[in-house]
Coordinates of C-alpha atoms and ligand atoms in Angstrom, one line a residue:
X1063 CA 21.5 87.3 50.0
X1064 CA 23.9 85.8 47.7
X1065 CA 27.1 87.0 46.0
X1066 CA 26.4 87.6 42.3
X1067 CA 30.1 88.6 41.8
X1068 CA 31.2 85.0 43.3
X1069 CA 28.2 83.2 41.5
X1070 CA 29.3 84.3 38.1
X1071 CA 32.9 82.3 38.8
X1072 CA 30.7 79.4 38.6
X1073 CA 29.8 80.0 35.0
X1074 CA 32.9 79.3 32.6
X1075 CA 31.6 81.4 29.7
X1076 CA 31.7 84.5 31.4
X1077 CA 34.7 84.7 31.9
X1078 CA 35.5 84.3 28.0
X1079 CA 36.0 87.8 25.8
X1080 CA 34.1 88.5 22.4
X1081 CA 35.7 90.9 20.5
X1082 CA 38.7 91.5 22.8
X1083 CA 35.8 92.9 25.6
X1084 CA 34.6 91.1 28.4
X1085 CA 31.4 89.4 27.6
X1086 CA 28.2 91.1 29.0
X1087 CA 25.3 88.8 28.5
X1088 CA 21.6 90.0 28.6
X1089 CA 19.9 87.7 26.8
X1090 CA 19.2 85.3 29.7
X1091 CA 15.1 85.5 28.4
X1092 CA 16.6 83.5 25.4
X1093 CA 18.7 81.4 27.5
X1094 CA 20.4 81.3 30.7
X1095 CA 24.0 80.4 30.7
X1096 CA 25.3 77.6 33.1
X1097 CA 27.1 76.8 35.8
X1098 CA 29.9 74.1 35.8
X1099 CA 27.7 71.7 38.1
X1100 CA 25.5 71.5 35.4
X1101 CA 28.2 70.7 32.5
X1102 CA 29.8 68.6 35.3
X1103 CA 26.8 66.8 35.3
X1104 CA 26.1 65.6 31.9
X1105 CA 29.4 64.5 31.5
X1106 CA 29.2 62.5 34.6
X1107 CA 26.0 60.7 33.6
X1108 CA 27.4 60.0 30.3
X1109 CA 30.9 58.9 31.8
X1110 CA 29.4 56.7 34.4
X1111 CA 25.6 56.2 34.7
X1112 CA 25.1 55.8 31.0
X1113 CA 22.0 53.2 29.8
X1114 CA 18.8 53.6 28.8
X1115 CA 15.8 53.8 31.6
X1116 CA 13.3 51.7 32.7
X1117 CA 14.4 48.9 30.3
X1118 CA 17.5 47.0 31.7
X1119 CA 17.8 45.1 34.7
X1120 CA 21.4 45.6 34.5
X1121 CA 23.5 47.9 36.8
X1122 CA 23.7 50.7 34.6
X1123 CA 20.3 51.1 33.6
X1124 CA 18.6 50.5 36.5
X1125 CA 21.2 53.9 38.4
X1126 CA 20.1 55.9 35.0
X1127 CA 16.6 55.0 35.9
X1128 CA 17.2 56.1 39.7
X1129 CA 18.7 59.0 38.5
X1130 CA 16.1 60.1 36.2
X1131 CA 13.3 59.1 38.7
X1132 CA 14.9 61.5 41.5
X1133 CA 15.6 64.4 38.7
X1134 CA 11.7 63.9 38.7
X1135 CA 11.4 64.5 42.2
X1136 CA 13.6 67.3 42.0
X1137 CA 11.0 69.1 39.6
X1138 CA 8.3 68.1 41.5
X1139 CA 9.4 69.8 44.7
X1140 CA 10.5 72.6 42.9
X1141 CA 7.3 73.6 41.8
X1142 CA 5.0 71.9 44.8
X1143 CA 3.2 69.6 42.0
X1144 CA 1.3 67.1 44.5
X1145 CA 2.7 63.7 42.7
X1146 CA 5.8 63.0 40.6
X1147 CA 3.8 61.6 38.1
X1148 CA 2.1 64.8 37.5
X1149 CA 5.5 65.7 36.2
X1150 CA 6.4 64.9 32.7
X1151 CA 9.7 65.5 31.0
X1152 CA 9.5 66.9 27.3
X1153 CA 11.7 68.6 24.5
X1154 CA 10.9 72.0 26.7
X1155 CA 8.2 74.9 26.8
X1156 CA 7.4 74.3 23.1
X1157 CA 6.8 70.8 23.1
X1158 CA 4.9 71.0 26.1
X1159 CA 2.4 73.2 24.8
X1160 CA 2.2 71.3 21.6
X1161 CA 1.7 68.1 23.3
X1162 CA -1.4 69.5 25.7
X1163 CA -2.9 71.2 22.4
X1164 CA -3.0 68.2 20.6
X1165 CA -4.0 65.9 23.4
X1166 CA -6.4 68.0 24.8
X1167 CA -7.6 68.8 21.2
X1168 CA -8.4 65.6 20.6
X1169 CA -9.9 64.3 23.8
X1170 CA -11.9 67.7 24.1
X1171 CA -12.3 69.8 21.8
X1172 CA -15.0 70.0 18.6
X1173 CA -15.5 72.3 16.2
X1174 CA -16.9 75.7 17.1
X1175 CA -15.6 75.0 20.8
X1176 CA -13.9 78.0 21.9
X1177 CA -9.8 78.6 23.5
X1178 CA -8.8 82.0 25.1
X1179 CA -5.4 83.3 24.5
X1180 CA -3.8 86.8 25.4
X1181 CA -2.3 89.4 23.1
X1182 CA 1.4 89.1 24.8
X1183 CA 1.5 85.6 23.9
X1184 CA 5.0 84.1 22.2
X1185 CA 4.2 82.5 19.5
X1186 CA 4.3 78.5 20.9
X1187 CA 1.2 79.6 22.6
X1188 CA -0.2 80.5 19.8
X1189 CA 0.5 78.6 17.1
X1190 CA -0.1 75.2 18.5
X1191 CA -3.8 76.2 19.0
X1192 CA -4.3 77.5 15.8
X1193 CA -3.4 74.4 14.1
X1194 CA -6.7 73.3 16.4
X1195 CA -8.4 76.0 14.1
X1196 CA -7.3 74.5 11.0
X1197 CA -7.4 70.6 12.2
X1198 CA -10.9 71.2 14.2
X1199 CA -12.2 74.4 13.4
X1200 CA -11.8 75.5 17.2
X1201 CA -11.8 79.5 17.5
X1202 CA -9.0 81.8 19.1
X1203 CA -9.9 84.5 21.4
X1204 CA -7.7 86.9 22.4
X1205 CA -7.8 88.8 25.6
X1206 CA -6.8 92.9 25.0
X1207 CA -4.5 95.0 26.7
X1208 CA -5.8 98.0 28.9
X1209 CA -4.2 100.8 28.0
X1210 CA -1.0 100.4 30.5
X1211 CA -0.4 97.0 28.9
X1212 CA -1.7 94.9 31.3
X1213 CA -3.8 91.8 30.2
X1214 CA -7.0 93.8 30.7
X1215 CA -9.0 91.3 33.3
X1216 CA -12.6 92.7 32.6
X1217 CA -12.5 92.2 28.7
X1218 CA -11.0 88.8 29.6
X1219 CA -14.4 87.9 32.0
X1220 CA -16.3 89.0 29.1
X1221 CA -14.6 86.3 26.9
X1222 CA -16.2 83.2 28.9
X1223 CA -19.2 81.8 27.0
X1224 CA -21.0 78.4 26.6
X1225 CA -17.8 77.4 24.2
X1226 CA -15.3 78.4 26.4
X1227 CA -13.4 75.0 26.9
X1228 CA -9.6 76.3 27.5
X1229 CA -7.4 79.1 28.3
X1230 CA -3.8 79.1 27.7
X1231 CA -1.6 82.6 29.2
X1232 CA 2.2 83.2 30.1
X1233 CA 2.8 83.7 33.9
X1234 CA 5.5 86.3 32.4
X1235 CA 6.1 88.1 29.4
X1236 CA 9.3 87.6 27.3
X1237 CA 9.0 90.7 25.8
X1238 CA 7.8 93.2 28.7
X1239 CA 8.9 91.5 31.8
X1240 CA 5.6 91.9 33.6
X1241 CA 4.1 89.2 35.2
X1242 CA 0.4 88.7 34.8
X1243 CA -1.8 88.0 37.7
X1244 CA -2.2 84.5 36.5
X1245 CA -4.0 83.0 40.0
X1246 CA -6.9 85.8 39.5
X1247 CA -7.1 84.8 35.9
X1248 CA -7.5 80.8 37.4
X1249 CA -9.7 81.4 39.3
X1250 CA -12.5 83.4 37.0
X1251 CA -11.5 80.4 34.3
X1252 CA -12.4 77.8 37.5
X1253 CA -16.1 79.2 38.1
X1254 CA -17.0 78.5 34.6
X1255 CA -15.3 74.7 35.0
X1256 CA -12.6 75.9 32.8
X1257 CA -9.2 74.4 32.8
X1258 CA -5.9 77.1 32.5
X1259 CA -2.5 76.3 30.9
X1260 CA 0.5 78.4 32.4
X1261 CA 3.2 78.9 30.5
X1262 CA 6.2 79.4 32.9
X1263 CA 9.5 79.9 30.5
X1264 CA 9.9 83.3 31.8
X1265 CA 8.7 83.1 35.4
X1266 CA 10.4 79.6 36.8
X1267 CA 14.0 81.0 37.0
X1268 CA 12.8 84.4 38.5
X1269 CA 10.3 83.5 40.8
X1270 CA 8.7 80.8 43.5
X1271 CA 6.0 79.1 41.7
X1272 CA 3.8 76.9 43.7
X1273 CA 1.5 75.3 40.8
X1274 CA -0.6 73.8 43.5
X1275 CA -1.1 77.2 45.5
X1276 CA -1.5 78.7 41.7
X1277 CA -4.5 75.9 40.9
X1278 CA -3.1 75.7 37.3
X1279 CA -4.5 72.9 35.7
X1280 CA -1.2 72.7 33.4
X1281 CA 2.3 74.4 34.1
X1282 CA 5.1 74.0 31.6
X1283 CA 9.0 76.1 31.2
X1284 CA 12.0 74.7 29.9
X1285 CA 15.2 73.4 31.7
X1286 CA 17.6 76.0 29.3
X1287 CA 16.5 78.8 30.5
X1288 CA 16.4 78.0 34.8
X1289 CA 20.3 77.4 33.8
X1290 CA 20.1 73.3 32.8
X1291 CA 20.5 72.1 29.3
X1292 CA 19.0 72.4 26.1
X1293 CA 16.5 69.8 24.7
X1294 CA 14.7 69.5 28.3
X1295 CA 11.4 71.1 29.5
X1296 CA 8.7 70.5 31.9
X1297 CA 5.0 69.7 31.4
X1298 CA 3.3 70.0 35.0
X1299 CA -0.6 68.8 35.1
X1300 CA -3.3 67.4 37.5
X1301 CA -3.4 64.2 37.6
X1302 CA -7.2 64.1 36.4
X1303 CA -7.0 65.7 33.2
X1304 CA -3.8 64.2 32.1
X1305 CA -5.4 60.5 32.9
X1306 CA -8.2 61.2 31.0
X1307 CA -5.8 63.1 28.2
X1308 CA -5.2 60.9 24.9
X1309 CA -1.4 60.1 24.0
X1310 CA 0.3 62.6 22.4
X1311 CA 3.2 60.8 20.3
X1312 CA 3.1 57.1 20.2
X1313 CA 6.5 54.5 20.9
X1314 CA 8.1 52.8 23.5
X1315 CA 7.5 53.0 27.1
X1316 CA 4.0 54.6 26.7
X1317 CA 2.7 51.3 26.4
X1318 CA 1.5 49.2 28.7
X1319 CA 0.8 45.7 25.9
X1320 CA 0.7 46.1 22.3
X1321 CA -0.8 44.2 19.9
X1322 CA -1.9 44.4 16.5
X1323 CA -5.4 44.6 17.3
X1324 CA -5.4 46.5 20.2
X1325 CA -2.9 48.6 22.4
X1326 CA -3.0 49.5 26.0
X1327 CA -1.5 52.8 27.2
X1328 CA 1.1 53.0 30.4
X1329 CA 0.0 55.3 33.3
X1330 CA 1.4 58.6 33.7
X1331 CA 3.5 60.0 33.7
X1332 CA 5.1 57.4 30.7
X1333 CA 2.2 57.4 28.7
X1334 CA 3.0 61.1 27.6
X1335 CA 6.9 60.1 27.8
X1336 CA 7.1 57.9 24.0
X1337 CA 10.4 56.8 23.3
X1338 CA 14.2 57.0 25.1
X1339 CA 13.7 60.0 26.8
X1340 CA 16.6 62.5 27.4
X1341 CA 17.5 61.3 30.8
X1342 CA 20.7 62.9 31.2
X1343 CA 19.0 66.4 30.3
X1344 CA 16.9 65.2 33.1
X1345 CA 19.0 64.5 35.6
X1346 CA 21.4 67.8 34.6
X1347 CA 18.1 69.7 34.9
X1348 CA 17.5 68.2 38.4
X1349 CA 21.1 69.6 39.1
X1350 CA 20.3 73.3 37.5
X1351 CA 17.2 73.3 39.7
X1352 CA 19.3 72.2 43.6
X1353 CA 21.7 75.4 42.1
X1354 CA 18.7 77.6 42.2
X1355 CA 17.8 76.9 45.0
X1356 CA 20.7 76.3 47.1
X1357 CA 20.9 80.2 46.5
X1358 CA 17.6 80.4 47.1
X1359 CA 15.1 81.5 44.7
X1360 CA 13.7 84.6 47.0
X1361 CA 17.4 85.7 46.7
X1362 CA 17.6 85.7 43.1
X1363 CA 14.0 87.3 42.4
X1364 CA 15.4 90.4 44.6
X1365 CA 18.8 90.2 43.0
X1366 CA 17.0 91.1 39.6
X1367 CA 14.3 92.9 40.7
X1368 CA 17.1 94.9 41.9
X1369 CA 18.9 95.0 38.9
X1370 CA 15.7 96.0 36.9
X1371 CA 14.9 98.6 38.7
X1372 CA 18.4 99.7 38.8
X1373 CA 18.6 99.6 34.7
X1374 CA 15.0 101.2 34.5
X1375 CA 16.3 104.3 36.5
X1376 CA 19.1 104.9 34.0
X1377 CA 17.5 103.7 30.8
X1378 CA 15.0 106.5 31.5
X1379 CA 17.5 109.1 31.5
X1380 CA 18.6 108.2 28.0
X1381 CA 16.8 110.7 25.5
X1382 CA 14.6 109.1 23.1
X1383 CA 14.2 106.4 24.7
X1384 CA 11.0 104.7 24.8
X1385 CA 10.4 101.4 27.1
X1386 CA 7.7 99.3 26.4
X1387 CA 5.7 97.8 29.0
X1388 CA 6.1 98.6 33.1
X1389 CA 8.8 94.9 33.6
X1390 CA 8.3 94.5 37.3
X1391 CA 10.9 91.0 36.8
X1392 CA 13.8 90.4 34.6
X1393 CA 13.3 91.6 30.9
X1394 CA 12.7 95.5 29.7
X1395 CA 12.4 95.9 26.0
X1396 CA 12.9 99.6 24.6
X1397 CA 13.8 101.4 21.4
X1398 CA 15.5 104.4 21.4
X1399 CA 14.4 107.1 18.8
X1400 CA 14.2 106.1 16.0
X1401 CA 17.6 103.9 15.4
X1402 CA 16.1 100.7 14.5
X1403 CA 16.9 97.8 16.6
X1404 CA 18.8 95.6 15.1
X1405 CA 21.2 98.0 14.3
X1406 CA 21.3 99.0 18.3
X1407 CA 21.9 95.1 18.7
X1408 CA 24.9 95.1 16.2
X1409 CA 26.5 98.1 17.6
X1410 CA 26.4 97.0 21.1
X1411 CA 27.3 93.2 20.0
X1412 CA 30.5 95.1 19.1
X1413 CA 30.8 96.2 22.5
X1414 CA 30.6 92.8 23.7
X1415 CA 27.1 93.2 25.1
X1416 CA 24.5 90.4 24.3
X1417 CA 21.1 91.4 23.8
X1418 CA 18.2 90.7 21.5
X1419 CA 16.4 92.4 18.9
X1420 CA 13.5 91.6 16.4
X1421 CA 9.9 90.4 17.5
X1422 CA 10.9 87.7 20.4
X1423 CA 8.4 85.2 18.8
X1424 CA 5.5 87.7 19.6
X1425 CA 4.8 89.2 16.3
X1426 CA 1.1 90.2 17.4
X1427 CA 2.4 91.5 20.2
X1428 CA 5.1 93.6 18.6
X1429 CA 2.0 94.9 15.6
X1430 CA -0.1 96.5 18.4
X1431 CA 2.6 98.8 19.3
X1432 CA 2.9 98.9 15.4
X1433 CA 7.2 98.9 15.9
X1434 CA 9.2 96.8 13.7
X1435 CA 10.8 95.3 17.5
X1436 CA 12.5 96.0 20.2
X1437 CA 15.7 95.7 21.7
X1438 CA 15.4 93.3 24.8
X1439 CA 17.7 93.1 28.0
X1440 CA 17.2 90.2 30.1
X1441 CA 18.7 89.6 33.8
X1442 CA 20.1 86.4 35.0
X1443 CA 21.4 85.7 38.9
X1444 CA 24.8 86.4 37.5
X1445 CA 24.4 89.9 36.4
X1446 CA 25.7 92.6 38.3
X1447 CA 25.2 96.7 38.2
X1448 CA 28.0 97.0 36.5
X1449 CA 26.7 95.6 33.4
X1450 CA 24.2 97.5 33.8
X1451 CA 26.2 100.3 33.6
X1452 CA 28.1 99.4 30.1
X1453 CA 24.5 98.7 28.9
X1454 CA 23.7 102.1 29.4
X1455 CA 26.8 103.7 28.4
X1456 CA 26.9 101.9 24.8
X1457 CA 23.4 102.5 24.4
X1458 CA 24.5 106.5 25.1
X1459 CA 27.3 105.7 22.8
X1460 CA 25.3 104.6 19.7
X1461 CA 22.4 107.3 19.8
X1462 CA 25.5 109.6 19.4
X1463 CA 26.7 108.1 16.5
X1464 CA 23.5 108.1 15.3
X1465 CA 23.0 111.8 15.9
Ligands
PLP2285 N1 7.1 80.9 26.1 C1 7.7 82.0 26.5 C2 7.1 83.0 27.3 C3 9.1 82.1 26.1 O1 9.8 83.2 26.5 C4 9.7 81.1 25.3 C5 11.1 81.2 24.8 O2 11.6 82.3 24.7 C6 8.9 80.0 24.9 C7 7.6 79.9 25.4 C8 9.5 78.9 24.1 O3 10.4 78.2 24.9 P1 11.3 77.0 24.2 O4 11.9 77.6 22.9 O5 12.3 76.7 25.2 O6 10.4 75.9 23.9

């Protein structure tokens, strides 16, 4: 085990006050907050390895393009891909799912063809497929939820037809903390020869993920929220699809010749990488990643599974309150009565406790409980009981006020 109470001295901002209080952040599902390797790190690839990859045969670039290179390696490992060039940097979780929409779209899909998407979805795994809808005239389906909110696997078998050309589910759910059984879900998408997009945001920092023991055909998450920077995500896929995948954006370093007439494409992973990538959010991702797991990843996923449970216990005792979900991992969303959530939010913000409130980018998700939102609490590997605690105490505090 690890020390969360030595960890946190790692992490500048929370130490800082907001409102005179000590800062209690819970809104790690948003983003993480990070350590001073991390910041340490962009500032030292910008104050000493700074030029742009692959181009130069000068010093400089050529260490950037070392630097960026291993940062891939780093990734790699971290999720057991089988090659580095199965890894491919991106803006994050977002971009990722937009780029194998749109290139798998194009290289795949025709009209009438069919992609399967689940209810507890955030809405950049929706979204980018429905433009499919409007640009190709592809059809969404949606799998349920059984009645204890779980993706509801049966309904989901009975989805697969002749069309059935894609599915596209999150590993975790920002907005109940349960994890979803994704490998079963693989596997029934395998025996009809359909490929499976994972998105990882909200499992990566909170849990091992082995994308090769998972089969996913595509894994993505984003480097903010495993504690690196902003502007940096991952899109993980096999080798096979990816080379057979169209470009997504077109630019530099994707190319392999270009002429007028006719242009060749690079191979992978640079022919999904157009343009100067962000290769110092790389290589400060690479460093977020060797924190993780220099604590150790099994630590941290008991750590919070710890905490949850801790936080579930006393959030019960709270009258009128009402969680949503069973969150076996690192997020619980609740209301309490009927005090609407962003009112909770603003009260407790004056507390100096960070949490969110509102849909968390899963509006369908949020109209089939037919609540206006939630309020969210989301555990990093810096959070303590203790926070946990004041969580509780102001929520206590609030429903008093409010009768
Ligand atoms: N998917 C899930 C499950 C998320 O929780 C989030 C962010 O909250 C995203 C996708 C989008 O991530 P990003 O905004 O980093 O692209």
């Amino acid at each position: 085990m690890y020390n969360p109470y030595e960890i946190r001295e790692e992490f500048p901002i929370l130490q800082r006050e907001v409102y005179g209080k000590k800062l209690i952040y819970l809104d790690n599902a948003a983003t993480t907050q990070k350590p001073l390797c991390v910041i340490e790190a962009i500032t030292e690839a910008y104050t000493n390895v700074n030029a742009n990859v692959h181009r130069g045969v000068h010093f400089l670039s050529q260490k950037a393009t070392e630097q960026y290179e291993d940062a891939r390696e780093t990734v790699r490992a971290f999720i057991n891909a089988r090659h580095r060039h199965e890894v491919i940097f991106t803006r994050g979780t977002t971009e990722s799912i937009n780029l194998v929409a749109a290139s798998f779209g194009e290289s795949f899909l025709q009209s009438g063809d069919e992609v399967i998407v689940s209810t507890m979805e955030h809405h950049s795994n929706i979204v980018p497929w429905q433009l499919l809808v409007e640009r190709i005239g592809i059809k969404l389906r949606v799998i349920p939820l059984t009645a204890d909110t779980k993706l509801d696997v049966e309904a989901y078998r009975a989805l697969f037809n002749e069309k059935t050309r894609f599915v596209s589910i999150t590993h975790t759910s920002n907005v109940l903390g349960v994890t979803n059984p994704v490998k079963e879900f693989i596997n029934i998408a395998h025996e009809h020869n359909v490929p499976v997009l994972i998105d990882g945001a909200q499992s990566v920092p909170h849990k091992k993920v082995d994308v090769q023991e998972l089969d996913a055909d595509f894994f993505v998450f984003s480097g903010h929220k495993i504690y690196g920077p902003t502007g940096i995500g991952v899109l993980y896929g096999k080798e096979e699809i990816l080379n057979r995948m169209s470009p997504y954006q077109g630019g530099g370093e994707m190319i392999q010749t270009v002429r007028f007439e006719k242009t060749t494409f690079n191979e992978l992973p640079y022919k999904f990488e157009a343009g100067t990538p962000d290769y110092v959010g790389a290589i400060a991702l690479a460093k977020a990643l060797d924190f993780v797991s220099a604590i150790g990843i099994e630590n941290i996923a008991a750590h919070e599974q710890y905490l949850t449970r801790y936080a579930l216990e006393q959030l019960k005792e709270i009258p009128a309150m009402h969680i949503f979900g069973q969150p076996d991992g690192s997020a619980i969303s609740f209301l309490v009565g009927d005090i609407h959530p962003a009112d909770l939010g603003t009260l407790l913000d004056r507390l100096g406790i960070a949490i969110r409130t509102g849909h968390h980018c899963a509006q369908p998700l949020i109209d089939y409980f037919g609540i206006p939102g939630t309020v969210r609490a989301s555990f990093a590997l810096y959070n303590t009981c203790e926070e946990v605690d004041a969580l509780v105490a102001g929520i206590n505090r609030v429903a008093k006020m409010f009768g």
